[in-house]
C-alpha cells in the first residue's frame, strides 16, 4: 500500500488530495515540522532531501510534487486526472505545475526559509519584505492568463487543481490582497466543495483563510 | 514546424539537445539576454513570463523545461527518451527533473537574478556569497545519491541527461569545486561525445568549462 509522508501547511496537501480523488488505498504519515520531524535519521532514510511530500510505493520511494501528481494520475487512470495520451495537453498541465513548483512555491519559501539562500540576518528580512510583491505578481499571471476556469485547465478537473488550491491557501499569510484575485478565490472555494478536498483538509487540519 | 526560443547559457539548452536527440524538425530562435531580448513586446506575446525556453507548436506555445522534455519524449517516441508507459519509472525521471528545476536551478539563480526576491543591494550580495555552498550541496546529493551512471537513470539515456548536463556547465561559474564531483564531471564529458549535444552546443555557442 502507498504511504504518503506529509506535514500540515505544506505542498504535500496537493498529492494528498490527488490520492483521495483517485480513490487510492494509502496511509497518510504525519510529520511535525515544529519539532524538525523532517530531519530525523528515520525520515532522512526515506527522503534524503528532508522535505515533504514523499510517497512510498511497492517499487520504491518518490518525491517532488509534479512527479507525484503525474504518478497518481497514471497509476489510477480511471480517475481521469490528466490527459496522459495527449502530449500537448499533458505538457500544458506540466507547464502549469512546473510554474507552481519552481516559481510560485519558491517565491513563497523566501518568506519562511530564507536561510536556504543567505546566511545574513538582514538579507533574510529583506526576502520576507518582498514576498507580498512576488506572490502577487505570480498570482496576477495565474488570474489573468493561466487559470482557464472553472478548473485550471478548463472544464476538466486535473492534477493542476489540487496543486493550485494548496498554494492558494497560503496567499493571505503571504500578505497578498486576494480581493484582486476573484477567479483564484472562486477556484479555492470551488475546490472546498469536493469530497476529496474536504477529506484531505480535515485529515491534515489545514488552516484555511 | 516547432520553433524553440532559447538564449545562450540558459536552461533552454536542455530542450535544444532533446530535440536533436529526437531528430525533430525545428527552428532554433536565438534571444539575446544582454539586450533584454526576452523583454520585448514581441517575445512577451510568445511567453508572458519573459523567460526561455518557449516552444511554439502547431497546437500552441509551451514553456517550462520539465514540461518540454516530456513533450519531446512523448512526441517522438521512436527516440525512446523516457519510459512513458511505466508510471514509477516516469516519476523517477520527473522527480530528478523537478529537483533540477525547483532546487538546483533556483540555487544558481540567486547568483544572477537576486532582484527577483529582494530589493536590497546588500541582500543581493549576500545571496551571491552563498551560491557556491548551495550549489555544492545540491551536486553532492546528485553525485552520491541521484546519478546512477553511466546516465542519470542508469543504462538508458533519458531526458534527465541533457538537463543535468546543461546545469552542470554552470558549476565552475558558480564557484563549485568540481574536483569533488568526479561522477558528475564524467557525465558531462560523456555527454559531449554525443552528436546531438555537440550540435546544440555548437549552434548556441555554449561556453564549456
Coordinates of C-alpha atoms in Angstrom, one line a residue:
Chain A
X1 CA 0.0 0.0 0.0
X2 CA 1.1 3.6 -0.7
X3 CA 2.3 5.7 2.2
X4 CA 2.3 9.5 1.9
X5 CA 4.5 11.5 4.2
X6 CA 3.2 15.0 4.7
X7 CA 3.3 17.9 7.1
X8 CA 0.4 20.3 7.6
X9 CA 0.6 23.5 5.8
X10 CA 3.0 22.2 3.1
X11 CA 2.6 21.4 -0.6
X12 CA 2.1 17.7 0.3
X13 CA -1.6 18.5 0.5
X14 CA -1.7 18.5 -3.3
X15 CA -0.7 14.9 -3.5
X16 CA -2.9 14.0 -0.6
X17 CA -5.9 15.4 -2.4
X18 CA -4.9 13.7 -5.6
X19 CA -4.8 10.3 -3.8
X20 CA -8.2 11.0 -2.5
X21 CA -9.6 12.0 -5.9
X22 CA -8.1 8.8 -7.3
X23 CA -9.7 6.7 -4.6
X24 CA -6.3 5.2 -3.9
X25 CA -5.5 2.9 -0.9
X26 CA -2.9 4.8 1.0
X27 CA -1.7 5.6 4.5
X28 CA -1.1 9.3 5.4
X29 CA 2.0 9.6 7.6
X30 CA 2.2 12.9 9.5
X31 CA 5.5 14.7 10.2
X32 CA 5.7 17.6 12.6
X33 CA 7.9 20.4 11.2
X34 CA 7.8 22.3 14.5
X35 CA 9.9 19.5 16.1
X36 CA 12.0 19.1 13.0
X37 CA 10.3 15.8 12.2
X38 CA 11.7 16.0 8.6
X39 CA 15.3 16.0 10.0
X40 CA 15.2 12.7 11.9
X41 CA 17.5 9.9 10.7
X42 CA 14.4 7.8 10.2
X43 CA 12.9 10.3 7.8
X44 CA 16.1 11.2 6.0
X45 CA 16.4 7.5 5.1
X46 CA 13.0 7.9 3.4
X47 CA 13.9 11.3 1.8
X48 CA 17.5 12.5 2.0
X49 CA 16.3 15.9 1.0
X50 CA 14.5 16.2 4.3
X51 CA 11.3 17.6 2.8
X52 CA 7.8 16.5 2.1
X53 CA 6.0 15.0 0.2
X54 CA 7.5 11.6 -0.1
X55 CA 5.5 8.6 -1.4
X56 CA 6.5 5.1 -0.5
X57 CA 5.4 2.7 -3.2
X58 CA 6.0 -1.1 -3.7
X59 CA 8.7 -0.2 -6.2
X60 CA 10.5 2.5 -4.2
X61 CA 10.2 6.0 -2.8
X62 CA 9.2 9.0 -4.9
X63 CA 9.4 12.7 -4.1
X64 CA 8.7 16.1 -5.8
X65 CA 5.0 17.2 -6.2
X66 CA 4.9 17.5 -10.0
X67 CA 6.3 14.0 -10.3
X68 CA 3.9 12.6 -7.7
X69 CA 0.9 14.2 -9.3
X70 CA 1.5 12.6 -12.7
X71 CA 2.3 9.3 -10.9
X72 CA -1.1 9.3 -9.2
X73 CA -2.9 10.2 -12.5
X74 CA -1.1 7.5 -14.4
X75 CA -1.4 4.8 -11.7
X76 CA -5.2 5.4 -11.3
X77 CA -6.3 6.1 -14.9
X78 CA -10.0 5.6 -14.1
X79 CA -10.0 8.9 -12.1
X80 CA -9.1 10.7 -15.4
X81 CA -6.9 13.3 -13.6
X82 CA -4.7 14.0 -16.6
X83 CA -4.8 13.8 -20.5
X84 CA -2.0 11.2 -20.4
X85 CA -2.0 10.2 -24.0
X86 CA -2.1 13.7 -25.5
X87 CA 1.4 15.1 -25.5
X88 CA 0.4 18.8 -25.9
X89 CA -2.3 18.7 -23.3
X90 CA -0.1 16.8 -20.8
X91 CA 2.6 19.4 -21.4
X92 CA 0.1 22.2 -20.6
X93 CA -0.6 20.5 -17.2
X94 CA 3.1 20.1 -16.6
X95 CA 3.9 23.6 -17.6
X96 CA 1.4 24.9 -15.0
X97 CA 2.7 22.6 -12.3
X98 CA 6.3 23.5 -13.1
X99 CA 5.5 27.1 -12.7
X100 CA 3.9 26.5 -9.3
X101 CA 6.8 24.4 -8.2
X102 CA 9.8 26.4 -9.4
X103 CA 8.5 30.0 -9.3
X104 CA 5.4 30.3 -7.1
X105 CA 6.4 27.9 -4.3
X106 CA 9.9 29.3 -4.4
X107 CA 8.6 32.9 -4.1
X108 CA 6.6 31.8 -1.0
X109 CA 9.6 30.0 0.5
X110 CA 11.6 33.2 0.7
X111 CA 9.2 34.3 3.5
X112 CA 9.8 31.2 5.6
X113 CA 13.1 29.6 4.6
X114 CA 15.4 32.4 3.5
X115 CA 18.4 30.8 5.2
X116 CA 18.4 28.3 2.4
X117 CA 19.8 31.0 0.2
X118 CA 21.6 33.5 2.6
X119 CA 23.4 33.4 5.9
X120 CA 22.9 37.1 6.7
X121 CA 20.0 38.0 9.0
X122 CA 19.3 41.3 7.3
X123 CA 19.1 39.6 3.9
X124 CA 16.6 37.1 5.4
X125 CA 14.4 40.1 6.5
X126 CA 14.8 41.7 3.0
X127 CA 13.5 38.5 1.5
X128 CA 10.5 38.5 3.7
X129 CA 9.6 42.1 2.7
X130 CA 9.4 41.2 -0.9
X131 CA 7.2 38.1 -0.6
X132 CA 3.8 40.0 -0.9
X133 CA 5.0 41.6 -4.2
X134 CA 6.4 38.4 -5.8
X135 CA 3.5 36.3 -4.8
X136 CA 1.1 39.0 -6.1
X137 CA 2.9 39.1 -9.4
X138 CA 2.7 35.3 -9.8
X139 CA -0.9 35.2 -8.9
X140 CA -1.8 38.1 -11.2
X141 CA -0.4 36.0 -14.1
X142 CA -2.4 33.0 -12.9
X143 CA -5.6 35.1 -12.5
X144 CA -5.3 36.7 -15.9
X145 CA -3.6 34.2 -18.2
X146 CA -3.3 30.7 -16.7
X147 CA -6.5 29.7 -14.8
X148 CA -9.0 28.9 -17.6
X149 CA -12.0 28.2 -15.3
X150 CA -13.9 26.7 -13.8
X151 CA -10.9 24.5 -13.3
X152 CA -7.3 25.3 -14.1
X153 CA -7.4 23.6 -17.5
X154 CA -11.0 24.5 -18.3
X155 CA -13.9 22.1 -18.0
X156 CA -11.9 19.1 -16.9
X157 CA -10.6 18.8 -13.3
X158 CA -7.0 17.7 -13.4
X159 CA -3.9 17.3 -11.2
X160 CA -3.3 21.1 -11.6
X161 CA -6.3 21.9 -9.4
X162 CA -5.2 20.4 -6.0
X163 CA -1.7 22.0 -6.5
X164 CA -3.1 25.4 -7.2
X165 CA -5.5 25.1 -4.3
X166 CA -2.8 24.1 -1.9
X167 CA -0.6 27.1 -2.7
X168 CA -3.6 29.4 -2.8
X169 CA -4.3 28.6 0.9
X170 CA -1.0 30.5 1.6
X171 CA -2.0 33.8 0.0
X172 CA -3.3 35.7 3.0
X173 CA -0.4 34.5 5.1
X174 CA 2.0 35.8 2.4
X175 CA 0.4 39.3 2.5
X176 CA -1.4 39.0 -0.9
X177 CA -4.6 41.1 -1.3
X178 CA -6.9 38.4 -2.6
X179 CA -9.6 41.0 -3.3
X180 CA -7.8 41.5 -6.6
X181 CA -7.9 37.8 -7.4
X182 CA -11.6 36.9 -7.7
X183 CA -11.1 34.0 -10.1
X184 CA -8.4 32.4 -7.8
X185 CA -10.6 32.9 -4.8
X186 CA -13.6 31.3 -6.6
X187 CA -11.4 28.4 -7.6
X188 CA -10.4 27.9 -3.9
X189 CA -14.0 27.9 -2.8
X190 CA -15.0 25.5 -5.6
X191 CA -12.3 23.1 -4.5
X192 CA -13.7 23.1 -1.0
X193 CA -17.0 21.7 -2.3
X194 CA -15.2 18.4 -3.4
X195 CA -15.4 15.5 -1.0
X196 CA -11.7 14.5 -1.7
X197 CA -10.6 18.0 -0.8
X198 CA -12.7 18.1 2.4
X199 CA -11.3 14.8 3.5
X200 CA -7.6 15.6 2.9
X201 CA -8.1 19.1 4.5
X202 CA -9.8 17.6 7.6
X203 CA -7.2 14.9 8.0
X204 CA -4.3 17.4 7.8
X205 CA -6.1 20.0 9.8
X206 CA -5.3 22.5 7.1
X207 CA -5.7 26.2 8.2
X208 CA -8.0 27.8 5.7
X209 CA -8.1 31.5 5.1
Chain B
X1 CA 7.3 23.1 -37.6
X2 CA 8.5 23.5 -34.0
X3 CA 10.3 26.7 -33.0
X4 CA 12.4 26.7 -29.9
X5 CA 13.2 30.1 -28.4
X6 CA 16.5 30.0 -26.4
X7 CA 19.3 32.2 -25.1
X8 CA 22.9 31.0 -24.8
X9 CA 23.9 30.0 -21.3
X10 CA 20.3 29.2 -20.2
X11 CA 18.5 26.0 -19.3
X12 CA 16.9 26.1 -22.8
X13 CA 19.9 24.1 -23.9
X14 CA 18.3 21.0 -22.3
X15 CA 15.3 21.1 -24.7
X16 CA 17.6 22.0 -27.6
X17 CA 19.6 18.9 -27.0
X18 CA 16.4 16.8 -26.6
X19 CA 15.0 18.0 -29.9
X20 CA 18.3 17.0 -31.6
X21 CA 18.3 13.6 -29.9
X22 CA 14.7 13.1 -31.1
X23 CA 15.7 14.1 -34.7
X24 CA 12.9 16.6 -34.6
X25 CA 12.3 19.2 -37.3
X26 CA 12.6 22.5 -35.6
X27 CA 13.9 26.0 -35.9
X28 CA 16.1 27.5 -33.1
X29 CA 15.2 31.1 -32.4
X30 CA 18.0 33.0 -30.6
X31 CA 17.3 35.7 -28.0
X32 CA 20.0 38.0 -26.6
X33 CA 19.6 38.5 -22.9
X34 CA 22.3 41.2 -22.9
X35 CA 20.0 43.4 -24.8
X36 CA 16.9 42.2 -22.9
X37 CA 15.6 40.3 -25.9
X38 CA 13.3 38.4 -23.5
X39 CA 11.5 41.6 -22.6
X40 CA 10.5 42.8 -26.0
X41 CA 6.7 43.1 -26.7
X42 CA 7.2 40.6 -29.5
X43 CA 8.7 38.0 -27.2
X44 CA 6.3 38.6 -24.3
X45 CA 3.5 37.8 -26.7
X46 CA 5.2 34.4 -27.0
X47 CA 5.9 33.9 -23.3
X48 CA 4.4 36.4 -20.9
X49 CA 6.9 35.2 -18.3
X50 CA 9.7 36.7 -20.3
X51 CA 11.9 33.7 -19.9
X52 CA 13.3 30.9 -22.1
X53 CA 12.7 28.2 -23.2
X54 CA 9.5 28.6 -25.1
X55 CA 8.4 26.0 -27.7
X56 CA 6.0 27.1 -30.5
X57 CA 4.0 24.1 -31.7
X58 CA 1.1 23.7 -34.2
X59 CA -1.2 23.5 -31.2
X60 CA 0.1 26.4 -29.2
X61 CA 3.1 27.6 -27.1
X62 CA 4.6 25.6 -24.3
X63 CA 7.1 26.7 -21.6
X64 CA 9.0 25.2 -18.6
X65 CA 11.8 22.8 -19.2
X66 CA 10.4 19.7 -17.3
X67 CA 7.2 20.0 -19.4
X68 CA 9.0 20.5 -22.7
X69 CA 11.3 17.5 -22.0
X70 CA 8.4 15.1 -21.5
X71 CA 6.6 16.7 -24.5
X72 CA 9.6 16.0 -26.8
X73 CA 9.9 12.4 -25.5
X74 CA 6.2 11.7 -26.0
X75 CA 6.0 13.4 -29.4
X76 CA 9.0 11.5 -30.8
X77 CA 8.6 8.0 -29.1
X78 CA 11.0 6.4 -31.6
X79 CA 13.9 8.2 -29.8
X80 CA 13.0 6.3 -26.5
X81 CA 13.9 9.3 -24.3
X82 CA 11.6 8.3 -21.5
X83 CA 9.8 5.2 -20.1
X84 CA 6.4 6.8 -20.8
X85 CA 4.2 3.8 -20.1
X86 CA 5.8 2.9 -16.7
X87 CA 4.3 5.2 -14.0
X88 CA 7.1 4.6 -11.5
X89 CA 10.0 5.0 -13.9
X90 CA 8.5 8.1 -15.4
X91 CA 8.0 9.5 -12.0
X92 CA 11.7 8.9 -11.2
X93 CA 12.6 10.9 -14.3
X94 CA 10.2 13.7 -13.3
X95 CA 11.5 13.6 -9.7
X96 CA 15.0 14.2 -10.9
X97 CA 14.0 17.0 -13.4
X98 CA 11.8 18.7 -10.7
X99 CA 14.8 18.8 -8.4
X100 CA 16.9 20.4 -11.1
X101 CA 14.2 22.9 -11.9
X102 CA 12.9 23.9 -8.4
X103 CA 16.0 23.5 -6.3
X104 CA 19.3 23.4 -8.3
X105 CA 18.4 26.0 -11.0
X106 CA 16.9 28.2 -8.2
X107 CA 20.1 27.9 -6.2
X108 CA 22.0 29.0 -9.2
X109 CA 19.7 31.9 -10.0
X110 CA 20.4 33.5 -6.6
X111 CA 23.9 34.4 -8.0
X112 CA 22.5 36.1 -11.1
X113 CA 18.9 37.2 -10.5
X114 CA 18.7 38.0 -6.8
X115 CA 16.5 41.0 -7.5
X116 CA 13.7 38.6 -8.2
X117 CA 13.5 38.0 -4.5
X118 CA 14.9 41.1 -2.8
X119 CA 15.1 44.9 -3.5
X120 CA 18.0 45.5 -1.2
X121 CA 21.5 45.7 -2.8
X122 CA 23.2 44.2 0.3
X123 CA 20.9 41.2 0.3
X124 CA 21.6 40.6 -3.4
X125 CA 25.3 40.4 -2.5
X126 CA 24.5 38.1 0.5
X127 CA 22.7 35.8 -2.0
X128 CA 25.7 35.7 -4.3
X129 CA 28.0 34.7 -1.5
X130 CA 26.0 31.6 -0.6
X131 CA 25.7 30.2 -4.2
X132 CA 28.9 28.1 -4.1
X133 CA 27.7 26.4 -0.9
X134 CA 24.1 25.8 -2.0
X135 CA 25.2 24.5 -5.5
X136 CA 27.8 22.3 -3.9
X137 CA 25.2 20.8 -1.5
X138 CA 22.8 20.1 -4.4
X139 CA 25.5 18.5 -6.5
X140 CA 26.9 16.4 -3.7
X141 CA 23.4 14.8 -3.4
X142 CA 23.4 14.3 -7.2
X143 CA 26.9 12.8 -7.1
X144 CA 26.2 10.5 -4.2
X145 CA 22.5 9.5 -4.5
X146 CA 20.9 10.5 -7.7
X147 CA 23.2 10.0 -10.7
X148 CA 23.1 6.2 -11.3
X149 CA 25.7 6.1 -14.1
X150 CA 26.7 6.0 -16.8
X151 CA 23.5 8.0 -17.4
X152 CA 21.3 9.7 -14.8
X153 CA 18.8 6.8 -14.8
X154 CA 21.4 4.1 -15.3
X155 CA 22.0 2.3 -18.6
X156 CA 19.3 4.1 -20.5
X157 CA 19.9 7.7 -21.8
X158 CA 16.8 9.8 -21.0
X159 CA 15.5 13.4 -20.9
X160 CA 17.3 13.8 -17.5
X161 CA 20.7 13.7 -19.1
X162 CA 20.5 16.9 -21.2
X163 CA 19.0 18.7 -18.3
X164 CA 21.7 17.7 -15.8
X165 CA 24.4 18.4 -18.5
X166 CA 23.0 21.9 -19.0
X167 CA 23.1 22.9 -15.4
X168 CA 26.5 21.1 -14.9
X169 CA 28.0 23.5 -17.4
X170 CA 27.4 26.3 -14.8
X171 CA 29.3 24.7 -11.9
X172 CA 32.7 26.4 -12.3
X173 CA 31.0 29.8 -12.8
X174 CA 29.1 29.2 -9.6
X175 CA 32.3 28.6 -7.6
X176 CA 31.8 24.9 -7.1
X177 CA 34.9 22.7 -6.7
X178 CA 34.2 20.1 -9.4
X179 CA 37.2 18.1 -8.3
X180 CA 34.9 16.7 -5.6
X181 CA 32.3 15.6 -8.2
X182 CA 34.1 13.0 -10.4
X183 CA 30.9 11.2 -11.5
X184 CA 29.2 14.5 -12.4
X185 CA 32.3 15.6 -14.4
X186 CA 32.5 12.2 -16.1
X187 CA 28.8 12.5 -17.1
X188 CA 29.4 16.0 -18.5
X189 CA 32.3 14.6 -20.6
X190 CA 30.3 11.6 -21.7
X191 CA 27.5 13.9 -22.9
X192 CA 30.0 15.9 -25.1
X193 CA 30.7 12.7 -27.1
X194 CA 27.1 12.6 -28.4
X195 CA 26.4 14.1 -31.8
X196 CA 23.1 15.8 -30.6
X197 CA 24.9 17.5 -27.8
X198 CA 27.8 18.6 -30.0
X199 CA 25.3 20.1 -32.5
X200 CA 23.2 22.0 -29.9
X201 CA 26.3 23.3 -28.1
X202 CA 27.9 24.5 -31.4
X203 CA 24.7 26.2 -32.5
X204 CA 24.3 28.0 -29.2
X205 CA 28.0 28.7 -28.8
X206 CA 27.7 27.3 -25.2
X207 CA 30.7 28.2 -23.1
X208 CA 32.1 25.0 -21.7
X209 CA 34.2 24.8 -18.6

